[in-house]
Coordinates of C-alpha atoms in Angstrom, one line a residue:
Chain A
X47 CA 19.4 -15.7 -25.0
X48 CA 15.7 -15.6 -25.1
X49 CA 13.3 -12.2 -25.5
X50 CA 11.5 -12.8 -22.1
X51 CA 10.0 -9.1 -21.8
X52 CA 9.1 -6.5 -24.8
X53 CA 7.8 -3.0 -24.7
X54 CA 6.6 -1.8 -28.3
X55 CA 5.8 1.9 -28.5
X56 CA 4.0 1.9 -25.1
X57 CA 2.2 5.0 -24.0
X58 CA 0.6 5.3 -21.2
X59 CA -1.4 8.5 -20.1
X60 CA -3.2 9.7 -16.8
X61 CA -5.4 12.2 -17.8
X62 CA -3.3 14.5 -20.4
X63 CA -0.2 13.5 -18.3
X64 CA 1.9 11.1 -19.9
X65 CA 3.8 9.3 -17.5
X66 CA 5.2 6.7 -20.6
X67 CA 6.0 8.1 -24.0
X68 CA 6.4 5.8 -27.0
X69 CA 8.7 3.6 -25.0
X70 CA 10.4 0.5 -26.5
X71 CA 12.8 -2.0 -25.5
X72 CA 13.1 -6.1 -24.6
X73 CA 15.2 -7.4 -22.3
X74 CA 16.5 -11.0 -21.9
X75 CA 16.8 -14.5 -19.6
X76 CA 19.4 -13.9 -17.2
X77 CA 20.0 -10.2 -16.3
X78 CA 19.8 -8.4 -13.5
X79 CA 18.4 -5.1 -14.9
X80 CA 18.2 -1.5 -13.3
X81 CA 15.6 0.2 -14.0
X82 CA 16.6 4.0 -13.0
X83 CA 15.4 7.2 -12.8
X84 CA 14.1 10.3 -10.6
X85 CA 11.1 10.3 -8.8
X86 CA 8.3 10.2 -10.8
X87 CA 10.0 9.9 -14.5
X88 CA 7.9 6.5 -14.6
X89 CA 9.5 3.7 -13.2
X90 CA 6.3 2.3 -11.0
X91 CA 4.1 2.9 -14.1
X92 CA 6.3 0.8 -16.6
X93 CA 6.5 -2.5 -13.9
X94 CA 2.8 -2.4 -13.4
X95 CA 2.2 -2.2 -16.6
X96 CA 4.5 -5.3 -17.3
X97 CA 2.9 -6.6 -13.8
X98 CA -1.0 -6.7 -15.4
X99 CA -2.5 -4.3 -13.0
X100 CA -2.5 -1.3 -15.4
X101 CA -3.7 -0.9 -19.2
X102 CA -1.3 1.0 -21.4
X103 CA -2.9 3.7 -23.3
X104 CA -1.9 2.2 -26.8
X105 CA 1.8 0.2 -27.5
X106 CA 1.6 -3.8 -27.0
X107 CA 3.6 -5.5 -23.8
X108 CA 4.7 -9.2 -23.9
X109 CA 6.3 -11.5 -21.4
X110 CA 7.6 -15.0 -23.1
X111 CA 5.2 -14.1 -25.9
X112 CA 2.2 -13.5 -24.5
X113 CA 0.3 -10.4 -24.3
X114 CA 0.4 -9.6 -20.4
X115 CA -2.9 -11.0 -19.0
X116 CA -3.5 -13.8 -16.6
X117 CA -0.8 -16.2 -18.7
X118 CA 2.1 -13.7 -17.3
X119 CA 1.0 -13.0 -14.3
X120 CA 2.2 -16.9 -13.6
X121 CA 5.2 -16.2 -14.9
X122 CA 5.8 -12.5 -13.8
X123 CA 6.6 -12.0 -9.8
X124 CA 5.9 -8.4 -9.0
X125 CA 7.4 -6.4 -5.4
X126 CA 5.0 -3.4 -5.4
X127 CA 5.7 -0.6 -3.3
X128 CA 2.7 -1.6 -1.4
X129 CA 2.3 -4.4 0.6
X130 CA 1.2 -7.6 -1.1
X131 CA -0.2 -8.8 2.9
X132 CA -3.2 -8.0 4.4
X133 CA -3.9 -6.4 8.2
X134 CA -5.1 -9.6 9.6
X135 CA -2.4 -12.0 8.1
X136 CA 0.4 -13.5 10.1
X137 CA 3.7 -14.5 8.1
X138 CA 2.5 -18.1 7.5
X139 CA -0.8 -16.8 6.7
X140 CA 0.9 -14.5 3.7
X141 CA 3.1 -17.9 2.7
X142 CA -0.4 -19.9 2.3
X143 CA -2.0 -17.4 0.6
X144 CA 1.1 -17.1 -1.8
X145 CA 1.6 -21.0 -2.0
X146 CA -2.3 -21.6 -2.7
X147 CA -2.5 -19.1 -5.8
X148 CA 1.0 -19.9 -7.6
X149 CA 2.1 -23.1 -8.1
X150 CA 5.4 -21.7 -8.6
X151 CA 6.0 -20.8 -5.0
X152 CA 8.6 -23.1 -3.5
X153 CA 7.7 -23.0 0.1
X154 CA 11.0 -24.6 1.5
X155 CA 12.5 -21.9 -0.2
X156 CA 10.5 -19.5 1.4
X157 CA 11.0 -21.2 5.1
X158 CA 15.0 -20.5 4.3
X159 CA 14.3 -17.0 3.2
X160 CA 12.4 -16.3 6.8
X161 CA 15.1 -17.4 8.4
X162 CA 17.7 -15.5 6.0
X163 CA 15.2 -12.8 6.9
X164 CA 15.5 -13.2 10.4
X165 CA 11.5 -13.1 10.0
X166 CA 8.7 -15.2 12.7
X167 CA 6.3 -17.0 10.9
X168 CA 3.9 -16.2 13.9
X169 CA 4.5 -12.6 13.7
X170 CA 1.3 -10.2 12.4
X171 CA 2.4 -8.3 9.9
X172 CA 0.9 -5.3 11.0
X173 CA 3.7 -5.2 13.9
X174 CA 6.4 -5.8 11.6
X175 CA 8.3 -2.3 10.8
X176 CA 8.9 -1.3 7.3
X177 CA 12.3 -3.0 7.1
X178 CA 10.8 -6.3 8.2
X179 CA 7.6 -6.1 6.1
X180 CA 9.9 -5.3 2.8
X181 CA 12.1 -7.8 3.6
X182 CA 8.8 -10.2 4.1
X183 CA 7.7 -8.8 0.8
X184 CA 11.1 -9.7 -1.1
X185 CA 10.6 -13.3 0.4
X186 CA 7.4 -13.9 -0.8
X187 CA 8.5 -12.3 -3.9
X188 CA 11.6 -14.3 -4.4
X189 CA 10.4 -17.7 -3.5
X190 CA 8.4 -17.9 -6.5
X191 CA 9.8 -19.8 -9.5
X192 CA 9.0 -17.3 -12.1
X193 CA 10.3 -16.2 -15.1
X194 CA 10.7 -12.6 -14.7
X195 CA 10.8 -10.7 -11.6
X196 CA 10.5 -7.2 -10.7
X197 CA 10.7 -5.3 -7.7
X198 CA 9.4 -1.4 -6.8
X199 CA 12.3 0.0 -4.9
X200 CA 12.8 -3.0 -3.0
X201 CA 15.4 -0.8 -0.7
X202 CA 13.6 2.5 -0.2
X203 CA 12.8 3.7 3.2
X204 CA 15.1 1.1 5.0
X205 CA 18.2 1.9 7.3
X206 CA 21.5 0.6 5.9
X207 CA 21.7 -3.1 7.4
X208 CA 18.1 -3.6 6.1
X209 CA 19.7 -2.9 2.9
X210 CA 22.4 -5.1 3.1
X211 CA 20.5 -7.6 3.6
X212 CA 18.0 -6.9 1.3
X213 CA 20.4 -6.9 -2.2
X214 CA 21.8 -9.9 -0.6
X215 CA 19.2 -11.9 -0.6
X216 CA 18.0 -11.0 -4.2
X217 CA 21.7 -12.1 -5.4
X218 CA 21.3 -15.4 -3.2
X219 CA 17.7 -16.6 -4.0
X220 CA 16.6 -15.2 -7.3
X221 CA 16.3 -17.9 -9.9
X222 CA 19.4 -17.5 -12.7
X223 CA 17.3 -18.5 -15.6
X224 CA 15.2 -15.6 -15.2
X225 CA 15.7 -11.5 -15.4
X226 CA 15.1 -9.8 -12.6
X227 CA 14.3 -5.9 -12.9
X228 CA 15.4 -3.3 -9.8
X229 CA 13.5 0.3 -10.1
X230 CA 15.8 2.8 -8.2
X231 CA 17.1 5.7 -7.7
X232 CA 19.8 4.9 -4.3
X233 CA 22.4 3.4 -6.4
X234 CA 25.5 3.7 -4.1
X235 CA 24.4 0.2 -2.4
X236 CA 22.8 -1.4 -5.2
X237 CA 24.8 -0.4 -8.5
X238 CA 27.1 -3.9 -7.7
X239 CA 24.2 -5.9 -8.5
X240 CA 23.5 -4.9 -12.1
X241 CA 24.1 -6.5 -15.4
X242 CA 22.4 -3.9 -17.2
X243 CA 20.4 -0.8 -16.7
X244 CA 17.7 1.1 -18.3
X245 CA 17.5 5.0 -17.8
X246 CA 14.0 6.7 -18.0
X247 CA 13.0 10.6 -17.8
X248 CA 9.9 12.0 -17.7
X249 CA 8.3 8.7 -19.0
X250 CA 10.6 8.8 -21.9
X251 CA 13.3 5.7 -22.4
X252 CA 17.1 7.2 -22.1
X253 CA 19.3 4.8 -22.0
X254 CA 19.5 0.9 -21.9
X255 CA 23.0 -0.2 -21.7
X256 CA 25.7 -3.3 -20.4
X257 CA 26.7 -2.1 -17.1
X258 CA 30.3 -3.3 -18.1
X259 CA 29.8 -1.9 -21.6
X260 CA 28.9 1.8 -19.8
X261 CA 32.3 1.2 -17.4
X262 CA 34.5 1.0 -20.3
X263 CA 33.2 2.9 -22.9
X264 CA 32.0 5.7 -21.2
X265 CA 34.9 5.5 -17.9
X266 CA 31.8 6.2 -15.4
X267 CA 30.1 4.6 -12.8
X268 CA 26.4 3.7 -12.9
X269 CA 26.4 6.3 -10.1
X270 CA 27.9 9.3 -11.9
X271 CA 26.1 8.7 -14.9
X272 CA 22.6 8.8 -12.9
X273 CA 23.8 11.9 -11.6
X274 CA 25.2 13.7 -14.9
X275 CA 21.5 12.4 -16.7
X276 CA 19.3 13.7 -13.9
X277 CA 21.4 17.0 -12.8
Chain B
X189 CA -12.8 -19.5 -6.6
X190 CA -12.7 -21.6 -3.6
X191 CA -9.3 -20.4 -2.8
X192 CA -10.7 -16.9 -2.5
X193 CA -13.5 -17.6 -0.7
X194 CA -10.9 -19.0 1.6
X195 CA -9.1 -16.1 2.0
X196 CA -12.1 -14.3 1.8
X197 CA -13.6 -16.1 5.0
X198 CA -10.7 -15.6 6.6
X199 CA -10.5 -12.2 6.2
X200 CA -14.3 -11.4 7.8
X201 CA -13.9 -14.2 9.9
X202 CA -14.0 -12.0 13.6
X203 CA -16.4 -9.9 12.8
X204 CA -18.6 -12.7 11.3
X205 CA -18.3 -14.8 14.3
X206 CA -19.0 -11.7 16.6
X207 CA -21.4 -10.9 14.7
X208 CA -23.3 -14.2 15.2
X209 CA -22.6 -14.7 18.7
X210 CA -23.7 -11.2 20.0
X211 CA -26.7 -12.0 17.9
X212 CA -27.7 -15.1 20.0
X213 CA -26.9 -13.7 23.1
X214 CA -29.2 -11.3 22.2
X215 CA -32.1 -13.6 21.1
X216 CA -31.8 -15.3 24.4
X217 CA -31.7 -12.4 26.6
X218 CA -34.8 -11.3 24.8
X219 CA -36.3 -14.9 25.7
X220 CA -35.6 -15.0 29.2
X221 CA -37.3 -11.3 29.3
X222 CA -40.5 -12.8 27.7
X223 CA -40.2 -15.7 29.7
X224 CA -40.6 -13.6 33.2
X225 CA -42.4 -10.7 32.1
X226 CA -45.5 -11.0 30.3
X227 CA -47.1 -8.7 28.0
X228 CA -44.1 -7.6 26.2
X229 CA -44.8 -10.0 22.8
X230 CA -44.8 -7.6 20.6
X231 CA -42.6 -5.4 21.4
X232 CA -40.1 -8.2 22.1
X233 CA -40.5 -10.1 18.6
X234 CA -40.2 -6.4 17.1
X235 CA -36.6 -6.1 18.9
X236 CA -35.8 -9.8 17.8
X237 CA -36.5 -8.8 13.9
X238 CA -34.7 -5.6 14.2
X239 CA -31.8 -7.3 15.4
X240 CA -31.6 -10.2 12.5
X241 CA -32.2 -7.0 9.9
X242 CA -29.3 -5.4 11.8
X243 CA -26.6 -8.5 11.7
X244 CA -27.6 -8.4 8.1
X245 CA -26.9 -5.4 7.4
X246 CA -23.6 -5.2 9.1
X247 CA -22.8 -8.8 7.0
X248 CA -23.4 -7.0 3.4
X249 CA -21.8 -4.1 5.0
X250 CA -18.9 -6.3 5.3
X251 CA -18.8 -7.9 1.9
X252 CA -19.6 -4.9 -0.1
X253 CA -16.2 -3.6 1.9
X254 CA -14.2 -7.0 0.9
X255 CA -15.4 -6.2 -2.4
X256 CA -14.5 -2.6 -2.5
X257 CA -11.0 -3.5 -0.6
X258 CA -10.0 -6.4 -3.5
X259 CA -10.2 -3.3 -5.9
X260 CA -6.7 -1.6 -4.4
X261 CA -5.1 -4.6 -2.9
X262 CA -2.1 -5.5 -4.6
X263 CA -2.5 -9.2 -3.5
X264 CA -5.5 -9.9 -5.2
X265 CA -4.8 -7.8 -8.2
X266 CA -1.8 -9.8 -9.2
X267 CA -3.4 -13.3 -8.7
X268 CA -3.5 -15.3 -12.0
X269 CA -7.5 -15.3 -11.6
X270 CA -10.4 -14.4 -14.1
X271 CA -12.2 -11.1 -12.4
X272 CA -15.4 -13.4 -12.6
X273 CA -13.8 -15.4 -10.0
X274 CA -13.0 -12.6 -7.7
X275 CA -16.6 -11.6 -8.0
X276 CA -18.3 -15.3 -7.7
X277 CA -16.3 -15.6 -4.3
X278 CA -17.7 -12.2 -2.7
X279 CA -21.2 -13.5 -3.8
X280 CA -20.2 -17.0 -2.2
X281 CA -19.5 -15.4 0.5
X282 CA -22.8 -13.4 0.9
X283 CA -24.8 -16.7 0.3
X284 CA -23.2 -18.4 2.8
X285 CA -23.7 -15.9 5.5
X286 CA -26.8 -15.5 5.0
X287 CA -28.1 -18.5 4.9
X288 CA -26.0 -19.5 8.4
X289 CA -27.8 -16.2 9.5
X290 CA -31.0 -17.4 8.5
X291 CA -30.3 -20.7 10.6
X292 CA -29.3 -18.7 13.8
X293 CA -32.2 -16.1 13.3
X294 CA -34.6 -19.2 12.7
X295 CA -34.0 -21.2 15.6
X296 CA -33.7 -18.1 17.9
X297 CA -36.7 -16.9 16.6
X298 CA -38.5 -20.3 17.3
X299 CA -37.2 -20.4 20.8
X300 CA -38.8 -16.6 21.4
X301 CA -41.8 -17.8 19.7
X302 CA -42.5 -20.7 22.3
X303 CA -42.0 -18.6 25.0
X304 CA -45.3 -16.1 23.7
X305 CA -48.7 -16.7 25.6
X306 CA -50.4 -16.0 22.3
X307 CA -48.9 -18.5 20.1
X308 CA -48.6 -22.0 18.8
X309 CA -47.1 -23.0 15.8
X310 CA -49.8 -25.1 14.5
X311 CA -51.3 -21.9 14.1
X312 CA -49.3 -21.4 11.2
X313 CA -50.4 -23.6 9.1
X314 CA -54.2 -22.5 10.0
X315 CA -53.2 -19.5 8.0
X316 CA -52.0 -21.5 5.2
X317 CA -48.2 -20.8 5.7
X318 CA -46.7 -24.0 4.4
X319 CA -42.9 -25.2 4.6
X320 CA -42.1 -25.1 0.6
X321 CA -43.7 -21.4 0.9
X322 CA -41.7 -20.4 3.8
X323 CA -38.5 -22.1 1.7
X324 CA -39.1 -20.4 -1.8
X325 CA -39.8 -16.7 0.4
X326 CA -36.4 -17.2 1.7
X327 CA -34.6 -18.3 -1.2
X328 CA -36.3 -15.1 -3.3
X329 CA -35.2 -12.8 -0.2
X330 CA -31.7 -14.4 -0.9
X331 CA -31.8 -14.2 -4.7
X332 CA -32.8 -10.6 -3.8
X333 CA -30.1 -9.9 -1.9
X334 CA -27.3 -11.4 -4.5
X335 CA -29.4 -9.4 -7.1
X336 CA -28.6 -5.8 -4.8
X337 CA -24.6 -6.8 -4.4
X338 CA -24.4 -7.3 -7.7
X339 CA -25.8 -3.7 -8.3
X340 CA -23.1 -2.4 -5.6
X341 CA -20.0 -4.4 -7.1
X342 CA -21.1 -2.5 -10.5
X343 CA -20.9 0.5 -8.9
X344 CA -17.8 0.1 -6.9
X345 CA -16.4 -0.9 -10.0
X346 CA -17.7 2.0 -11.9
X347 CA -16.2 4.1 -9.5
X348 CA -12.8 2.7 -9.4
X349 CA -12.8 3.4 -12.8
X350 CA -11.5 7.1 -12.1
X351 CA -8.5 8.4 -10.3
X352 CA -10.7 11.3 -8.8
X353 CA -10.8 12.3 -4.8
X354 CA -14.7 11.9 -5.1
X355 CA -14.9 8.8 -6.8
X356 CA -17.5 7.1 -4.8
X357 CA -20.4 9.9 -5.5
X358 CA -19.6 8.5 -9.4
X359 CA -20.4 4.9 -8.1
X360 CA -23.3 6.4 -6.3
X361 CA -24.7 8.3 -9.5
X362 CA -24.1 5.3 -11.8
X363 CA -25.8 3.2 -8.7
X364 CA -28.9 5.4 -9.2
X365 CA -29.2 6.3 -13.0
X366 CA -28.5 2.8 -14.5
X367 CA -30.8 1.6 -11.7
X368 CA -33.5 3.7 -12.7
X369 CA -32.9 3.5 -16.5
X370 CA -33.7 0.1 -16.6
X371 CA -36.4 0.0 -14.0
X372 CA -37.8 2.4 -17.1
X373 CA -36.8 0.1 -19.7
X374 CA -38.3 -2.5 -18.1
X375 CA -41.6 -1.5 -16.9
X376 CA -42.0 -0.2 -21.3
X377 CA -41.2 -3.6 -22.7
X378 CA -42.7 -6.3 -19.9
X379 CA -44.8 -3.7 -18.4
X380 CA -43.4 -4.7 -14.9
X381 CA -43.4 -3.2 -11.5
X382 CA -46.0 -0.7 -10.4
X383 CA -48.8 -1.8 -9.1
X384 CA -48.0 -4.9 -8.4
X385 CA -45.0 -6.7 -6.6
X386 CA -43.6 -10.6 -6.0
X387 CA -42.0 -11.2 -3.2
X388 CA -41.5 -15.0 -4.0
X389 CA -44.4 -16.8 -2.9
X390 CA -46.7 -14.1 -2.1
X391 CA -47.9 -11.7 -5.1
X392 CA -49.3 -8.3 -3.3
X393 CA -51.0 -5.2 -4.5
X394 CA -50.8 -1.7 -3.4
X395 CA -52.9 0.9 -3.3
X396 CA -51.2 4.1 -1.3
X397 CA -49.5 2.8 2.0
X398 CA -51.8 -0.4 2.3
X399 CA -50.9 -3.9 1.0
X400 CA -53.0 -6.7 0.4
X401 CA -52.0 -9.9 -0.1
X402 CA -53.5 -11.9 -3.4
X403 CA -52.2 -15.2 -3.4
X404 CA -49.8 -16.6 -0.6
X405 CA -48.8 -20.2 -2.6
X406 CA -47.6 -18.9 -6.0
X407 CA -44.3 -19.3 -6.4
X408 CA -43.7 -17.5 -9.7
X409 CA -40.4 -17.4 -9.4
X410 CA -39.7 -20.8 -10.4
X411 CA -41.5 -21.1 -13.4
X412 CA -39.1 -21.2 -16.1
X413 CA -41.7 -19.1 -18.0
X414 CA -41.9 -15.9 -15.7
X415 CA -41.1 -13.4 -17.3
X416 CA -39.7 -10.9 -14.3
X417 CA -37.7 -13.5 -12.9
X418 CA -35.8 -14.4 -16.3
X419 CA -35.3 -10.8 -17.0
X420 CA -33.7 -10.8 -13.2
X421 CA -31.5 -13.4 -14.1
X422 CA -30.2 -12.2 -17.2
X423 CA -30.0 -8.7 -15.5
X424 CA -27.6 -10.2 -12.9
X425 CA -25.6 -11.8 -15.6
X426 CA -25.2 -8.7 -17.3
X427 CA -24.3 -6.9 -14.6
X428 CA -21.2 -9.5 -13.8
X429 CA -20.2 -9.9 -16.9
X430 CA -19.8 -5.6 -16.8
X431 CA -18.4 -5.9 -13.3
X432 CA -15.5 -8.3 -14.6
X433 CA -14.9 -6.4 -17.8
X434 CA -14.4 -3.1 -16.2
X435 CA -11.8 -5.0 -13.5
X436 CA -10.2 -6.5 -15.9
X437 CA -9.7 -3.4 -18.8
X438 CA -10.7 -0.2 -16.9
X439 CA -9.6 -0.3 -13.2
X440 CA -6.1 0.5 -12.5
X441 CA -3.7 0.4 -9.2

């Protein structure tokens, strides 16, 4: 399988804060990854940094090769945990703006995720609650035909059907050829979905292991683990 | 860039729209005053100015904001588009509104205008105010205008640049010193500004409050030659290609 993202001694500082330290890893074409850890050990600093919208203090980042740049980011579909819509868009108005910039978006795919969504393409996405605007934002996210994806804690904040239906629709519609990377730290729901996780702490890299491989060898859920690493 | 002008336009549309329409209803309701009451010229074509200087206002208001909001927003952030793109848009934008305010101000100023007892508008070209004037004036207030929100992207940029509660007093400081650095820098090597100013066709002089004006059919600006507008121009450049290396290496979500 091909090396579709790399991380080579990436640090990354705010102020004297380092909230990555010397981290290094790759993973490749068709995983689901996990990326876990406690609030704040770095999790939303390493996807934007693979995402383009942050500079790592020093360390190199690549997707498929490149440098992350303006080549990645049409290859690299990012689920911030801010919204990617703006006040005065409707639903179709977010699908245009998505379908106009990427030519990757596959808008009948997107159609059948509203519906999977149970989502009106009239609706303003200001009166949307955060369950519907997360699942809107996993649907514009999704419907892409990229190469790696990556979503913020696609399931924080949302009541328990909203969750449901949120890891099943990442399992339905995400593209097989290409990794998709989960930042959590609610793992009861989600820990089924995983081929692999990585575990960070206080920006440094803990762990990156085969689910399976973590099942036999070490006789623990991802679950237990999480909570005998961050205890 | 077209794209984002797009989104862009859609994005100010309402206000743009209001803006335009409250403006006209305006104009007119200041014509039909002047129509049945007379006396009131000046003071009407006073209100009439203020008003277009106001709908301006709001307008750059407005872009500088769009500007300023592309900054944070994830949606823009993650585009795969050159930072030089984002910014030509937000100047695309400014040029177009206001050169369709200039149209609405224009033919709402020319329908006050008839309605005055004191004036005709062959009068106008008594004084020597001739079309290609009147055209290069506006173009230099427009150029002008491009010129001062490429100053204000820099310094939204700038301040971006830090992850500080007060960041926008940095923008404001940068706004100010780099401003009058080069105004300095200027004025030693071309020996500009001072006592004299160009405001497109017409070349003034001051001397305390008063104004004179020189010439009123020199349009300096376009010679290739003139030194103050090349230096302008190159000015601008610099201060996009800045603008769209900070957005692209310094500013961070």
């Amino acid at each position: 399988m091909s090396q579709l993202l790399q991380f080579q001694h990436v640090v990354k500082k705010y102020g004297r804060k380092k909230a990555l330290d010397d981290v290094t890893f790759q993973i490749t074409s068709g995983k689901i990854i996990g990326l876990l850890g406690s609030n704040g050990s770095g999790k939303s600093t390493l996807m934007k940094l693979a995402a383009g919208v942050t500079q790592p203090s020093s360390g190199h980042i690549s997707i498929n090769g490149k440098s992350v740049g303006r080549e990645t980011k049409l290859i690299t579909s990012f689920m911030p945990d801010k919204p990617l819509t703006e006040d005065w868009m409707r639903v179709d108005d977010a699908i245009a703006f998505h379908r106009d910039f990427y030519t990757d978006f596959d808008e009948v795919k997107a159609k059948e995720m509203l519906d999977f969504m149970k989502l009106n393409a009239r609706d303003r996405v200001t009166t949307l609650s955060k369950g519907m605007q997360e699942r809107l934002q996993l649907s514009l996210v999704l419907s892409r035909d990229a190469k790696l994806y990556m979503l913020d804690e696609p399931i924080g904040g949302v009541d328990p059907v909203a969750r449901g239906k949120i890891l099943d629709a990442i399992v339905e519609y995400y593209n097989e050829d290409s990794s998709i990377i989960v930042s959590t730290h609610l793992l009861n729901d989600i820990e089924r979905i995983f081929d692999e996780v990585i575990l960070i702490r206080e920006g440094k890299l803990l762990l990156q292991e085969d689910v399976e491989s973590i099942r036999f060898n070490r006789g623990k859920s991802i679950d237990e683990l999480f909570k005998e690493v961050y205890a | 860039m077209l794209k984002l002008l797009k989104y862009d336009w859609k994005r100010n549309s309402t206000l743009f729209y209001a803006t335009l329409v409250i403006l006209f209803i305006a104009q007119l309701a200041l014509f039909v005053w002047n129509s049945v009451k007379s006396g009131w010229d000046a003071i009407v074509l006073g209100l009439s100015i203020a008003l277009i200087v106001a709908a301006m206002f709001i307008l750059f208001y407005q872009v500088c904001k769009t500007f300023n909001h592309h900054m944070s927003a994830y949606n823009r952030r993650l585009l795969p588009v050159r930072p030089i793109e984002e910014i030509g848009a937000v100047l695309l934008l400014q040029l177009i509104y206001t050169v369709l305010l200039f149209c609405v101000a224009a033919a709402s100023l020319a329908i006050l205008l008839s309605s005055m007892d004191n004036f005709s508008f062959s009068s106008l070209k008594d004084i020597g105010l001739k079309p290609v004037a009147v055209i290069s004036s506006l173009s230099y207030s427009i150029w002008s205008l491009l010129h001062l929100l490429a100053w204000i992207m820099l310094s939204i940029a700038i301040a971006w640049c830090f992850r500080v509660k007060h960041r926008v007093w940095i923008g404001i400081a940068a706004f100010i010193i780099i401003q009058s650095l080069l105004y300095w820098l200027m004025q030693k090597i071309f020996g500009l500004g001072g006592e004299e100013g160009n405001l497109g066709f017409i070349r003034l002089e001051f001397s305390g409050t008063e104004v004179h004006r020189l010439s009123d059919t020199k349009v300096d600006w376009f010679d290739p030659l003139s030194v103050s507008f090349l230096s302008e121009i190159v000015m601008f450049i610099g201060l996009l290609c800045v603008t769209a290396y900070l957005m692209k290496k310094k500013i961070e979500l």
